[in-house]
Amino acid sequence: MTAAGPSAPTSSRAPRLAGYLCALAAGATWGTTGPLSTGLYRLMPATSIGFWRVLLGTVCLALWGLLFRRALFRVDPRGWLLVGAGGGFLVALFEVAYQFAIAGAGVAGAAALLYTAPVIVALLARVLLKEALTVARVLLALLVMAGVALTVTGGSNAGAEAARLGIGAGLAGGLLSALSYAGTTLLARFAVPRYGAVRVLFLEALGGIVIMGIVLTLAGHPPAPPPSAAAWRGVAGLTAGAVLAANFLFFAAVQRIEAAPAAVAATIEPVVGTLLALLLFNQRLSGLGWLGLALVVGGVAAGYLQEAKGEDH
């Protein structure tokens, strides 16, 4: 960047701080996914939860487009291929994998496995998006990854026991969800400035629904509709929070800051998810677990201070 007058750092700092706060808010909202999903396991299969929450979100966006913005449906072929098909595949992979991660490894464990993603994002953002790979970014990503790992080793795994799925399914689901989350973050960084947040979310959700419907049906697990009013309320809550609000907040973040610091900020999710699990499902944390949460909070706070100083340019 070229040098500017004394007021330039302040004017450029504000949108970066706003972006970091949006990423924090997105992570906090995503933190409700585990507790809400754990409550739904008694009512419907894990594979159906992700499908129906994304389907409801897609329907809401489509109705909004029909009523208020028909331009939502006007997309060039590259957008349909890259965001609809590619982003849809990542959404489908995440929705199914993360449900198995929660069911097999517990809320805290699933969040910990998922948040190996900041390291993946930092490395791939350098290769694919030419973003700076600073020592501070790598250290922050490693710090929060260590924090979520300690959260797993210090947790009771009560949510997994309730769902009766093995730890193998939880580990596989967690790692696949981390890879898909990293891919979605990088895709959003590229696509949102070109197509807009609402259109990107709609295309990804639509593609994800089509792919999930086909794959789950071929695998012999067609998505079953929520069987009760309580199940519909739970799915609606996941739709409003984890699908719509959290993604809009995260897209607002990647419009203002790079992919790596956005991924670090969103690691506030396991803090929120684990604390809710402690309150709602009698999960327990040892001293290592609490240390892990402290490391996550510390890493997120350090990232905020770094953005405030404007050192990531």
PDB file of C-alpha atoms in Angstrom:
ATOM      1  CA  MET A   1       0.000   0.000   0.000  1.00  0.00           C
ATOM      2  CA  THR A   2       1.154   3.550  -0.619  1.00  0.00           C
ATOM      3  CA  ALA A   3       1.838   5.865   2.280  1.00  0.00           C
ATOM      4  CA  ALA A   4      -0.851   8.332   3.286  1.00  0.00           C
ATOM      5  CA  GLY A   5      -1.385  11.173   5.715  1.00  0.00           C
ATOM      6  CA  PRO A   6      -1.878  10.824   9.478  1.00  0.00           C
ATOM      7  CA  SER A   7      -5.632  10.258   9.164  1.00  0.00           C
ATOM      8  CA  ALA A   8      -5.321   7.241   6.831  1.00  0.00           C
ATOM      9  CA  PRO A   9      -4.672   4.577   9.489  1.00  0.00           C
ATOM     10  CA  THR A  10      -7.763   5.634  11.434  1.00  0.00           C
ATOM     11  CA  SER A  11     -10.021   5.664   8.372  1.00  0.00           C
ATOM     12  CA  SER A  12      -8.795   2.256   7.190  1.00  0.00           C
ATOM     13  CA  ARG A  13      -8.890   0.821  10.714  1.00  0.00           C
ATOM     14  CA  ALA A  14     -12.638   1.284  11.227  1.00  0.00           C
ATOM     15  CA  PRO A  15     -13.839  -1.143   8.525  1.00  0.00           C
ATOM     16  CA  ARG A  16     -11.271  -3.727   9.643  1.00  0.00           C
ATOM     17  CA  LEU A  17     -12.537  -3.551  13.218  1.00  0.00           C
ATOM     18  CA  ALA A  18     -16.119  -3.773  11.962  1.00  0.00           C
ATOM     19  CA  GLY A  19     -15.140  -6.840   9.937  1.00  0.00           C
ATOM     20  CA  TYR A  20     -13.503  -8.480  12.934  1.00  0.00           C
ATOM     21  CA  LEU A  21     -16.552  -7.801  15.099  1.00  0.00           C
ATOM     22  CA  CYS A  22     -18.801  -9.283  12.392  1.00  0.00           C
ATOM     23  CA  ALA A  23     -16.655 -12.433  12.389  1.00  0.00           C
ATOM     24  CA  LEU A  24     -16.899 -12.600  16.190  1.00  0.00           C
ATOM     25  CA  ALA A  25     -20.681 -12.255  16.009  1.00  0.00           C
ATOM     26  CA  ALA A  26     -20.840 -14.955  13.322  1.00  0.00           C
ATOM     27  CA  GLY A  27     -18.791 -17.333  15.474  1.00  0.00           C
ATOM     28  CA  ALA A  28     -20.959 -16.653  18.520  1.00  0.00           C
ATOM     29  CA  THR A  29     -24.097 -17.368  16.491  1.00  0.00           C
ATOM     30  CA  TRP A  30     -22.591 -20.559  15.061  1.00  0.00           C
ATOM     31  CA  GLY A  31     -21.889 -21.553  18.653  1.00  0.00           C
ATOM     32  CA  THR A  32     -25.587 -22.296  19.116  1.00  0.00           C
ATOM     33  CA  THR A  33     -25.433 -25.041  16.447  1.00  0.00           C
ATOM     34  CA  GLY A  34     -24.066 -27.781  18.686  1.00  0.00           C
ATOM     35  CA  PRO A  35     -26.472 -27.366  21.612  1.00  0.00           C
ATOM     36  CA  LEU A  36     -29.517 -27.018  19.327  1.00  0.00           C
ATOM     37  CA  SER A  37     -28.468 -30.038  17.247  1.00  0.00           C
ATOM     38  CA  THR A  38     -27.830 -32.140  20.350  1.00  0.00           C
ATOM     39  CA  GLY A  39     -31.353 -31.375  21.517  1.00  0.00           C
ATOM     40  CA  LEU A  40     -32.726 -32.468  18.128  1.00  0.00           C
ATOM     41  CA  TYR A  41     -30.990 -35.869  18.095  1.00  0.00           C
ATOM     42  CA  ARG A  42     -33.786 -37.287  20.239  1.00  0.00           C
ATOM     43  CA  LEU A  43     -36.314 -36.205  17.618  1.00  0.00           C
ATOM     44  CA  MET A  44     -34.788 -36.810  14.171  1.00  0.00           C
ATOM     45  CA  PRO A  45     -31.702 -38.300  12.431  1.00  0.00           C
ATOM     46  CA  ALA A  46     -28.497 -36.268  12.299  1.00  0.00           C
ATOM     47  CA  THR A  47     -28.396 -36.485   8.490  1.00  0.00           C
ATOM     48  CA  SER A  48     -31.818 -34.838   8.237  1.00  0.00           C
ATOM     49  CA  ILE A  49     -31.051 -31.884  10.505  1.00  0.00           C
ATOM     50  CA  GLY A  50     -28.524 -30.258   8.165  1.00  0.00           C
ATOM     51  CA  PHE A  51     -30.732 -30.833   5.109  1.00  0.00           C
ATOM     52  CA  TRP A  52     -33.856 -29.263   6.547  1.00  0.00           C
ATOM     53  CA  ARG A  53     -32.178 -26.249   8.100  1.00  0.00           C
ATOM     54  CA  VAL A  54     -30.495 -25.370   4.792  1.00  0.00           C
ATOM     55  CA  LEU A  55     -33.714 -26.061   2.864  1.00  0.00           C
ATOM     56  CA  LEU A  56     -35.676 -23.674   5.084  1.00  0.00           C
ATOM     57  CA  GLY A  57     -32.964 -21.055   4.649  1.00  0.00           C
ATOM     58  CA  THR A  58     -33.044 -21.474   0.869  1.00  0.00           C
ATOM     59  CA  VAL A  59     -36.829 -21.106   0.791  1.00  0.00           C
ATOM     60  CA  CYS A  60     -36.649 -17.940   2.909  1.00  0.00           C
ATOM     61  CA  LEU A  61     -34.051 -16.405   0.591  1.00  0.00           C
ATOM     62  CA  ALA A  62     -35.997 -17.405  -2.521  1.00  0.00           C
ATOM     63  CA  LEU A  63     -39.219 -15.844  -1.193  1.00  0.00           C
ATOM     64  CA  TRP A  64     -37.332 -12.667  -0.305  1.00  0.00           C
ATOM     65  CA  GLY A  65     -35.901 -12.535  -3.820  1.00  0.00           C
ATOM     66  CA  LEU A  66     -39.286 -13.064  -5.461  1.00  0.00           C
ATOM     67  CA  LEU A  67     -40.884 -10.327  -3.381  1.00  0.00           C
ATOM     68  CA  PHE A  68     -38.142  -7.724  -3.186  1.00  0.00           C
ATOM     69  CA  ARG A  69     -35.133  -8.443  -5.404  1.00  0.00           C
ATOM     70  CA  ARG A  70     -35.525 -10.487  -8.576  1.00  0.00           C
ATOM     71  CA  ALA A  71     -31.862  -9.790  -9.375  1.00  0.00           C
ATOM     72  CA  LEU A  72     -31.058 -12.500  -6.832  1.00  0.00           C
ATOM     73  CA  PHE A  73     -31.739 -15.091  -9.540  1.00  0.00           C
ATOM     74  CA  ARG A  74     -29.711 -13.430 -12.305  1.00  0.00           C
ATOM     75  CA  VAL A  75     -26.263 -14.993 -12.149  1.00  0.00           C
ATOM     76  CA  ASP A  76     -23.653 -15.588 -14.848  1.00  0.00           C
ATOM     77  CA  PRO A  77     -22.600 -19.170 -15.700  1.00  0.00           C
ATOM     78  CA  ARG A  78     -19.358 -18.850 -13.716  1.00  0.00           C
ATOM     79  CA  GLY A  79     -21.371 -17.942 -10.625  1.00  0.00           C
ATOM     80  CA  TRP A  80     -23.642 -20.965 -10.989  1.00  0.00           C
ATOM     81  CA  LEU A  81     -20.634 -23.253 -11.470  1.00  0.00           C
ATOM     82  CA  LEU A  82     -18.265 -21.800  -8.873  1.00  0.00           C
ATOM     83  CA  VAL A  83     -20.677 -20.701  -6.147  1.00  0.00           C
ATOM     84  CA  GLY A  84     -23.734 -22.862  -6.853  1.00  0.00           C
ATOM     85  CA  ALA A  85     -21.997 -26.157  -7.606  1.00  0.00           C
ATOM     86  CA  GLY A  86     -18.636 -25.673  -5.833  1.00  0.00           C
ATOM     87  CA  GLY A  87     -20.006 -23.779  -2.852  1.00  0.00           C
ATOM     88  CA  GLY A  88     -23.009 -26.099  -2.723  1.00  0.00           C
ATOM     89  CA  PHE A  89     -20.718 -29.108  -2.463  1.00  0.00           C
ATOM     90  CA  LEU A  90     -18.842 -27.474   0.437  1.00  0.00           C
ATOM     91  CA  VAL A  91     -22.128 -26.633   2.194  1.00  0.00           C
ATOM     92  CA  ALA A  92     -23.432 -30.183   1.755  1.00  0.00           C
ATOM     93  CA  LEU A  93     -20.175 -31.669   3.033  1.00  0.00           C
ATOM     94  CA  PHE A  94     -20.153 -29.375   6.056  1.00  0.00           C
ATOM     95  CA  GLU A  95     -23.793 -29.913   6.996  1.00  0.00           C
ATOM     96  CA  VAL A  96     -23.542 -33.704   7.018  1.00  0.00           C
ATOM     97  CA  ALA A  97     -20.006 -33.937   8.416  1.00  0.00           C
ATOM     98  CA  TYR A  98     -20.551 -31.495  11.292  1.00  0.00           C
ATOM     99  CA  GLN A  99     -23.675 -33.287  12.462  1.00  0.00           C
ATOM    100  CA  PHE A 100     -21.679 -36.527  12.671  1.00  0.00           C
ATOM    101  CA  ALA A 101     -18.887 -34.652  14.448  1.00  0.00           C
ATOM    102  CA  ILE A 102     -21.291 -33.360  17.103  1.00  0.00           C
ATOM    103  CA  ALA A 103     -22.961 -36.746  17.466  1.00  0.00           C
ATOM    104  CA  GLY A 104     -19.687 -38.659  17.705  1.00  0.00           C
ATOM    105  CA  ALA A 105     -17.327 -36.270  19.495  1.00  0.00           C
ATOM    106  CA  GLY A 106     -19.705 -34.067  21.500  1.00  0.00           C
ATOM    107  CA  VAL A 107     -20.319 -30.345  21.142  1.00  0.00           C
ATOM    108  CA  ALA A 108     -16.903 -29.304  22.444  1.00  0.00           C
ATOM    109  CA  GLY A 109     -15.095 -32.009  20.493  1.00  0.00           C
ATOM    110  CA  ALA A 110     -16.810 -31.132  17.237  1.00  0.00           C
ATOM    111  CA  ALA A 111     -15.974 -27.460  17.655  1.00  0.00           C
ATOM    112  CA  ALA A 112     -12.357 -28.307  18.452  1.00  0.00           C
ATOM    113  CA  LEU A 113     -11.960 -30.469  15.356  1.00  0.00           C
ATOM    114  CA  LEU A 114     -13.686 -27.860  13.223  1.00  0.00           C
ATOM    115  CA  TYR A 115     -11.317 -25.140  14.362  1.00  0.00           C
ATOM    116  CA  THR A 116      -8.238 -26.712  12.939  1.00  0.00           C
ATOM    117  CA  ALA A 117      -9.593 -24.679  10.004  1.00  0.00           C
ATOM    118  CA  PRO A 118      -7.839 -21.340  10.806  1.00  0.00           C
ATOM    119  CA  VAL A 119      -4.447 -22.910  10.106  1.00  0.00           C
ATOM    120  CA  ILE A 120      -5.761 -24.389   6.848  1.00  0.00           C
ATOM    121  CA  VAL A 121      -7.272 -21.031   5.894  1.00  0.00           C
ATOM    122  CA  ALA A 122      -4.075 -19.103   6.652  1.00  0.00           C
ATOM    123  CA  LEU A 123      -1.995 -21.420   4.468  1.00  0.00           C
ATOM    124  CA  LEU A 124      -4.444 -21.688   1.569  1.00  0.00           C
ATOM    125  CA  ALA A 125      -5.207 -17.961   1.595  1.00  0.00           C
ATOM    126  CA  ARG A 126      -1.531 -17.357   0.930  1.00  0.00           C
ATOM    127  CA  VAL A 127      -1.491 -19.782  -2.013  1.00  0.00           C
ATOM    128  CA  LEU A 128      -4.886 -19.055  -3.573  1.00  0.00           C
ATOM    129  CA  LEU A 129      -5.644 -15.438  -2.645  1.00  0.00           C
ATOM    130  CA  LYS A 130      -2.088 -14.123  -2.206  1.00  0.00           C
ATOM    131  CA  GLU A 131      -2.873 -12.882   1.301  1.00  0.00           C
ATOM    132  CA  ALA A 132      -0.023 -12.162   3.674  1.00  0.00           C
ATOM    133  CA  LEU A 133       1.160 -15.146   5.712  1.00  0.00           C
ATOM    134  CA  THR A 134       2.618 -13.274   8.672  1.00  0.00           C
ATOM    135  CA  VAL A 135       4.192 -14.880  11.705  1.00  0.00           C
ATOM    136  CA  ALA A 136       1.460 -13.333  13.871  1.00  0.00           C
ATOM    137  CA  ARG A 137      -1.315 -14.902  11.789  1.00  0.00           C
ATOM    138  CA  VAL A 138       0.234 -18.353  11.934  1.00  0.00           C
ATOM    139  CA  LEU A 139       0.883 -18.105  15.685  1.00  0.00           C
ATOM    140  CA  LEU A 140      -2.679 -16.940  16.378  1.00  0.00           C
ATOM    141  CA  ALA A 141      -4.102 -19.769  14.291  1.00  0.00           C
ATOM    142  CA  LEU A 142      -1.934 -22.310  16.132  1.00  0.00           C
ATOM    143  CA  LEU A 143      -2.887 -20.776  19.495  1.00  0.00           C
ATOM    144  CA  VAL A 144      -6.609 -21.118  18.939  1.00  0.00           C
ATOM    145  CA  MET A 145      -6.136 -24.611  17.482  1.00  0.00           C
ATOM    146  CA  ALA A 146      -4.276 -25.642  20.638  1.00  0.00           C
ATOM    147  CA  GLY A 147      -7.051 -24.098  22.693  1.00  0.00           C
ATOM    148  CA  VAL A 148      -9.809 -26.049  21.024  1.00  0.00           C
ATOM    149  CA  ALA A 149      -7.724 -29.245  21.249  1.00  0.00           C
ATOM    150  CA  LEU A 150      -7.464 -28.781  25.009  1.00  0.00           C
ATOM    151  CA  THR A 151     -11.201 -28.194  25.117  1.00  0.00           C
ATOM    152  CA  VAL A 152     -11.696 -31.663  23.606  1.00  0.00           C
ATOM    153  CA  THR A 153      -9.334 -33.436  25.993  1.00  0.00           C
ATOM    154  CA  GLY A 154     -10.924 -31.641  28.932  1.00  0.00           C
ATOM    155  CA  GLY A 155     -14.554 -32.354  27.977  1.00  0.00           C
ATOM    156  CA  SER A 156     -16.907 -35.076  29.163  1.00  0.00           C
ATOM    157  CA  ASN A 157     -18.303 -35.905  25.694  1.00  0.00           C
ATOM    158  CA  ALA A 158     -21.838 -36.157  27.119  1.00  0.00           C
ATOM    159  CA  GLY A 159     -23.444 -34.967  23.904  1.00  0.00           C
ATOM    160  CA  ALA A 160     -21.779 -37.800  21.979  1.00  0.00           C
ATOM    161  CA  GLU A 161     -22.911 -40.419  24.481  1.00  0.00           C
ATOM    162  CA  ALA A 162     -26.482 -39.210  24.151  1.00  0.00           C
ATOM    163  CA  ALA A 163     -26.325 -39.578  20.363  1.00  0.00           C
ATOM    164  CA  ARG A 164     -24.765 -43.083  20.530  1.00  0.00           C
ATOM    165  CA  LEU A 165     -22.304 -42.591  17.654  1.00  0.00           C
ATOM    166  CA  GLY A 166     -18.692 -43.725  17.862  1.00  0.00           C
ATOM    167  CA  ILE A 167     -15.678 -41.454  18.211  1.00  0.00           C
ATOM    168  CA  GLY A 168     -14.466 -42.589  14.779  1.00  0.00           C
ATOM    169  CA  ALA A 169     -17.479 -41.012  13.122  1.00  0.00           C
ATOM    170  CA  GLY A 170     -16.923 -37.901  15.207  1.00  0.00           C
ATOM    171  CA  LEU A 171     -13.265 -37.566  14.187  1.00  0.00           C
ATOM    172  CA  ALA A 172     -13.979 -38.111  10.496  1.00  0.00           C
ATOM    173  CA  GLY A 173     -16.890 -35.687  10.587  1.00  0.00           C
ATOM    174  CA  GLY A 174     -14.857 -33.056  12.422  1.00  0.00           C
ATOM    175  CA  LEU A 175     -11.929 -33.135   9.996  1.00  0.00           C
ATOM    176  CA  LEU A 176     -14.188 -33.074   6.935  1.00  0.00           C
ATOM    177  CA  SER A 177     -16.149 -30.167   8.397  1.00  0.00           C
ATOM    178  CA  ALA A 178     -12.866 -28.291   8.970  1.00  0.00           C
ATOM    179  CA  LEU A 179     -11.834 -28.766   5.335  1.00  0.00           C
ATOM    180  CA  SER A 180     -15.242 -27.678   4.038  1.00  0.00           C
ATOM    181  CA  TYR A 181     -15.308 -24.675   6.382  1.00  0.00           C
ATOM    182  CA  ALA A 182     -11.883 -23.587   5.152  1.00  0.00           C
ATOM    183  CA  GLY A 183     -12.998 -23.941   1.543  1.00  0.00           C
ATOM    184  CA  THR A 184     -16.173 -21.968   2.167  1.00  0.00           C
ATOM    185  CA  THR A 185     -14.199 -19.168   3.856  1.00  0.00           C
ATOM    186  CA  LEU A 186     -11.822 -18.840   0.914  1.00  0.00           C
ATOM    187  CA  LEU A 187     -14.673 -19.014  -1.604  1.00  0.00           C
ATOM    188  CA  ALA A 188     -16.587 -16.297   0.258  1.00  0.00           C
ATOM    189  CA  ARG A 189     -13.521 -14.057   0.275  1.00  0.00           C
ATOM    190  CA  PHE A 190     -13.416 -14.358  -3.534  1.00  0.00           C
ATOM    191  CA  ALA A 191     -17.126 -14.476  -4.412  1.00  0.00           C
ATOM    192  CA  VAL A 192     -18.880 -12.057  -2.031  1.00  0.00           C
ATOM    193  CA  PRO A 193     -17.259  -8.900  -3.477  1.00  0.00           C
ATOM    194  CA  ARG A 194     -18.269 -10.081  -6.970  1.00  0.00           C
ATOM    195  CA  TYR A 195     -21.798 -11.373  -6.424  1.00  0.00           C
ATOM    196  CA  GLY A 196     -22.937  -9.937  -3.087  1.00  0.00           C
ATOM    197  CA  ALA A 197     -23.548 -11.681   0.226  1.00  0.00           C
ATOM    198  CA  VAL A 198     -27.219 -12.579  -0.335  1.00  0.00           C
ATOM    199  CA  ARG A 199     -26.656 -14.043  -3.787  1.00  0.00           C
ATOM    200  CA  VAL A 200     -23.643 -16.076  -2.638  1.00  0.00           C
ATOM    201  CA  LEU A 201     -25.567 -17.487   0.329  1.00  0.00           C
ATOM    202  CA  PHE A 202     -28.558 -18.319  -1.874  1.00  0.00           C
ATOM    203  CA  LEU A 203     -26.456 -20.066  -4.528  1.00  0.00           C
ATOM    204  CA  GLU A 204     -24.465 -22.049  -1.966  1.00  0.00           C
ATOM    205  CA  ALA A 205     -27.603 -23.077  -0.082  1.00  0.00           C
ATOM    206  CA  LEU A 206     -29.439 -24.059  -3.268  1.00  0.00           C
ATOM    207  CA  GLY A 207     -26.506 -26.112  -4.513  1.00  0.00           C
ATOM    208  CA  GLY A 208     -26.083 -27.693  -1.091  1.00  0.00           C
ATOM    209  CA  ILE A 209     -29.719 -28.761  -0.941  1.00  0.00           C
ATOM    210  CA  VAL A 210     -29.616 -30.399  -4.367  1.00  0.00           C
ATOM    211  CA  ILE A 211     -26.371 -32.253  -3.602  1.00  0.00           C
ATOM    212  CA  MET A 212     -27.460 -33.343  -0.114  1.00  0.00           C
ATOM    213  CA  GLY A 213     -30.816 -34.558  -1.393  1.00  0.00           C
ATOM    214  CA  ILE A 214     -29.188 -36.675  -4.104  1.00  0.00           C
ATOM    215  CA  VAL A 215     -26.355 -38.076  -1.985  1.00  0.00           C
ATOM    216  CA  LEU A 216     -28.444 -38.882   1.087  1.00  0.00           C
ATOM    217  CA  THR A 217     -31.111 -40.577  -1.026  1.00  0.00           C
ATOM    218  CA  LEU A 218     -28.553 -42.680  -2.917  1.00  0.00           C
ATOM    219  CA  ALA A 219     -26.917 -43.602   0.397  1.00  0.00           C
ATOM    220  CA  GLY A 220     -30.214 -44.944   1.705  1.00  0.00           C
ATOM    221  CA  HIS A 221     -30.800 -42.098   4.175  1.00  0.00           C
ATOM    222  CA  PRO A 222     -33.351 -39.824   2.491  1.00  0.00           C
ATOM    223  CA  PRO A 223     -33.955 -36.688   4.592  1.00  0.00           C
ATOM    224  CA  ALA A 224     -36.935 -37.271   6.859  1.00  0.00           C
ATOM    225  CA  PRO A 225     -39.059 -34.192   7.662  1.00  0.00           C
ATOM    226  CA  PRO A 226     -39.153 -33.014  11.285  1.00  0.00           C
ATOM    227  CA  PRO A 227     -41.674 -35.315  13.002  1.00  0.00           C
ATOM    228  CA  SER A 228     -43.127 -32.875  15.541  1.00  0.00           C
ATOM    229  CA  ALA A 229     -43.747 -29.218  16.309  1.00  0.00           C
ATOM    230  CA  ALA A 230     -40.779 -29.259  18.702  1.00  0.00           C
ATOM    231  CA  ALA A 231     -38.530 -30.596  15.937  1.00  0.00           C
ATOM    232  CA  TRP A 232     -39.762 -27.916  13.519  1.00  0.00           C
ATOM    233  CA  ARG A 233     -39.009 -25.236  16.122  1.00  0.00           C
ATOM    234  CA  GLY A 234     -35.490 -26.579  16.604  1.00  0.00           C
ATOM    235  CA  VAL A 235     -34.813 -26.670  12.855  1.00  0.00           C
ATOM    236  CA  ALA A 236     -36.269 -23.171  12.477  1.00  0.00           C
ATOM    237  CA  GLY A 237     -33.934 -21.924  15.212  1.00  0.00           C
ATOM    238  CA  LEU A 238     -30.937 -23.449  13.438  1.00  0.00           C
ATOM    239  CA  THR A 239     -32.078 -21.879  10.169  1.00  0.00           C
ATOM    240  CA  ALA A 240     -32.479 -18.390  11.596  1.00  0.00           C
ATOM    241  CA  GLY A 241     -29.195 -18.469  13.485  1.00  0.00           C
ATOM    242  CA  ALA A 242     -26.608 -20.791  11.952  1.00  0.00           C
ATOM    243  CA  VAL A 243     -27.750 -20.575   8.316  1.00  0.00           C
ATOM    244  CA  LEU A 244     -28.975 -17.010   7.810  1.00  0.00           C
ATOM    245  CA  ALA A 245     -27.703 -14.665  10.529  1.00  0.00           C
ATOM    246  CA  ALA A 246     -24.265 -16.234  11.027  1.00  0.00           C
ATOM    247  CA  ASN A 247     -23.489 -16.463   7.310  1.00  0.00           C
ATOM    248  CA  PHE A 248     -24.560 -12.887   6.626  1.00  0.00           C
ATOM    249  CA  LEU A 249     -22.337 -11.728   9.476  1.00  0.00           C
ATOM    250  CA  PHE A 250     -19.401 -13.799   8.235  1.00  0.00           C
ATOM    251  CA  PHE A 251     -19.819 -12.564   4.651  1.00  0.00           C
ATOM    252  CA  ALA A 252     -19.856  -9.010   5.995  1.00  0.00           C
ATOM    253  CA  ALA A 253     -16.579  -9.840   7.743  1.00  0.00           C
ATOM    254  CA  VAL A 254     -14.757 -11.211   4.691  1.00  0.00           C
ATOM    255  CA  GLN A 255     -15.755  -8.130   2.725  1.00  0.00           C
ATOM    256  CA  ARG A 256     -13.721  -6.048   5.191  1.00  0.00           C
ATOM    257  CA  ILE A 257     -10.837  -8.239   6.386  1.00  0.00           C
ATOM    258  CA  GLU A 258      -8.768 -11.075   4.990  1.00  0.00           C
ATOM    259  CA  ALA A 259      -9.746 -14.731   5.283  1.00  0.00           C
ATOM    260  CA  ALA A 260      -7.123 -15.640   7.918  1.00  0.00           C
ATOM    261  CA  PRO A 261      -8.096 -13.098  10.626  1.00  0.00           C
ATOM    262  CA  ALA A 262     -11.797 -13.733   9.918  1.00  0.00           C
ATOM    263  CA  ALA A 263     -11.271 -17.459  10.561  1.00  0.00           C
ATOM    264  CA  VAL A 264      -9.418 -16.701  13.806  1.00  0.00           C
ATOM    265  CA  ALA A 265     -12.176 -14.377  15.030  1.00  0.00           C
ATOM    266  CA  ALA A 266     -14.866 -16.974  14.359  1.00  0.00           C
ATOM    267  CA  THR A 267     -13.131 -19.397  16.728  1.00  0.00           C
ATOM    268  CA  ILE A 268     -15.199 -17.816  19.482  1.00  0.00           C
ATOM    269  CA  GLU A 269     -17.738 -20.496  18.434  1.00  0.00           C
ATOM    270  CA  PRO A 270     -16.346 -23.294  20.651  1.00  0.00           C
ATOM    271  CA  VAL A 271     -16.397 -20.958  23.655  1.00  0.00           C
ATOM    272  CA  VAL A 272     -20.082 -20.214  23.133  1.00  0.00           C
ATOM    273  CA  GLY A 273     -20.952 -23.799  22.170  1.00  0.00           C
ATOM    274  CA  THR A 274     -19.098 -25.355  25.079  1.00  0.00           C
ATOM    275  CA  LEU A 275     -20.521 -22.962  27.669  1.00  0.00           C
ATOM    276  CA  LEU A 276     -24.034 -23.642  26.381  1.00  0.00           C
ATOM    277  CA  ALA A 277     -23.345 -27.387  26.480  1.00  0.00           C
ATOM    278  CA  LEU A 278     -22.166 -27.085  30.085  1.00  0.00           C
ATOM    279  CA  LEU A 279     -25.411 -25.346  31.006  1.00  0.00           C
ATOM    280  CA  LEU A 280     -27.827 -27.463  28.961  1.00  0.00           C
ATOM    281  CA  PHE A 281     -26.413 -31.006  28.707  1.00  0.00           C
ATOM    282  CA  ASN A 282     -24.373 -31.526  31.873  1.00  0.00           C
ATOM    283  CA  GLN A 283     -21.102 -31.716  29.966  1.00  0.00           C
ATOM    284  CA  ARG A 284     -18.048 -31.092  32.131  1.00  0.00           C
ATOM    285  CA  LEU A 285     -14.686 -29.401  31.622  1.00  0.00           C
ATOM    286  CA  SER A 286     -11.503 -30.183  33.507  1.00  0.00           C
ATOM    287  CA  GLY A 287      -8.765 -27.669  34.175  1.00  0.00           C
ATOM    288  CA  LEU A 288      -7.312 -28.405  30.714  1.00  0.00           C
ATOM    289  CA  GLY A 289     -10.668 -27.705  29.135  1.00  0.00           C
ATOM    290  CA  TRP A 290     -10.937 -24.320  30.814  1.00  0.00           C
ATOM    291  CA  LEU A 291      -7.347 -23.570  29.811  1.00  0.00           C
ATOM    292  CA  GLY A 292      -8.289 -24.387  26.233  1.00  0.00           C
ATOM    293  CA  LEU A 293     -11.196 -21.963  26.297  1.00  0.00           C
ATOM    294  CA  ALA A 294      -8.909 -19.310  27.752  1.00  0.00           C
ATOM    295  CA  LEU A 295      -6.432 -19.830  24.903  1.00  0.00           C
ATOM    296  CA  VAL A 296      -9.200 -19.443  22.331  1.00  0.00           C
ATOM    297  CA  VAL A 297     -10.433 -16.232  23.932  1.00  0.00           C
ATOM    298  CA  GLY A 298      -6.863 -14.957  24.206  1.00  0.00           C
ATOM    299  CA  GLY A 299      -6.130 -15.728  20.567  1.00  0.00           C
ATOM    300  CA  VAL A 300      -9.307 -14.027  19.404  1.00  0.00           C
ATOM    301  CA  ALA A 301      -8.572 -10.981  21.577  1.00  0.00           C
ATOM    302  CA  ALA A 302      -5.012 -10.781  20.238  1.00  0.00           C
ATOM    303  CA  GLY A 303      -6.362 -10.889  16.705  1.00  0.00           C
ATOM    304  CA  TYR A 304      -8.700  -8.025  17.520  1.00  0.00           C
ATOM    305  CA  LEU A 305      -5.838  -5.941  18.879  1.00  0.00           C
ATOM    306  CA  GLN A 306      -3.794  -6.715  15.794  1.00  0.00           C
ATOM    307  CA  GLU A 307      -6.614  -5.511  13.541  1.00  0.00           C
ATOM    308  CA  ALA A 308      -7.008  -2.397  15.708  1.00  0.00           C
ATOM    309  CA  LYS A 309      -3.351  -1.538  15.144  1.00  0.00           C
ATOM    310  CA  GLY A 310      -3.677  -2.164  11.410  1.00  0.00           C
ATOM    311  CA  GLU A 311      -0.639  -4.461  11.343  1.00  0.00           C
ATOM    312  CA  ASP A 312      -2.038  -6.961   8.835  1.00  0.00           C
ATOM    313  CA  HIS A 313      -1.774  -4.734   5.762  1.00  0.00           C
TER     314      HIS A 313
END
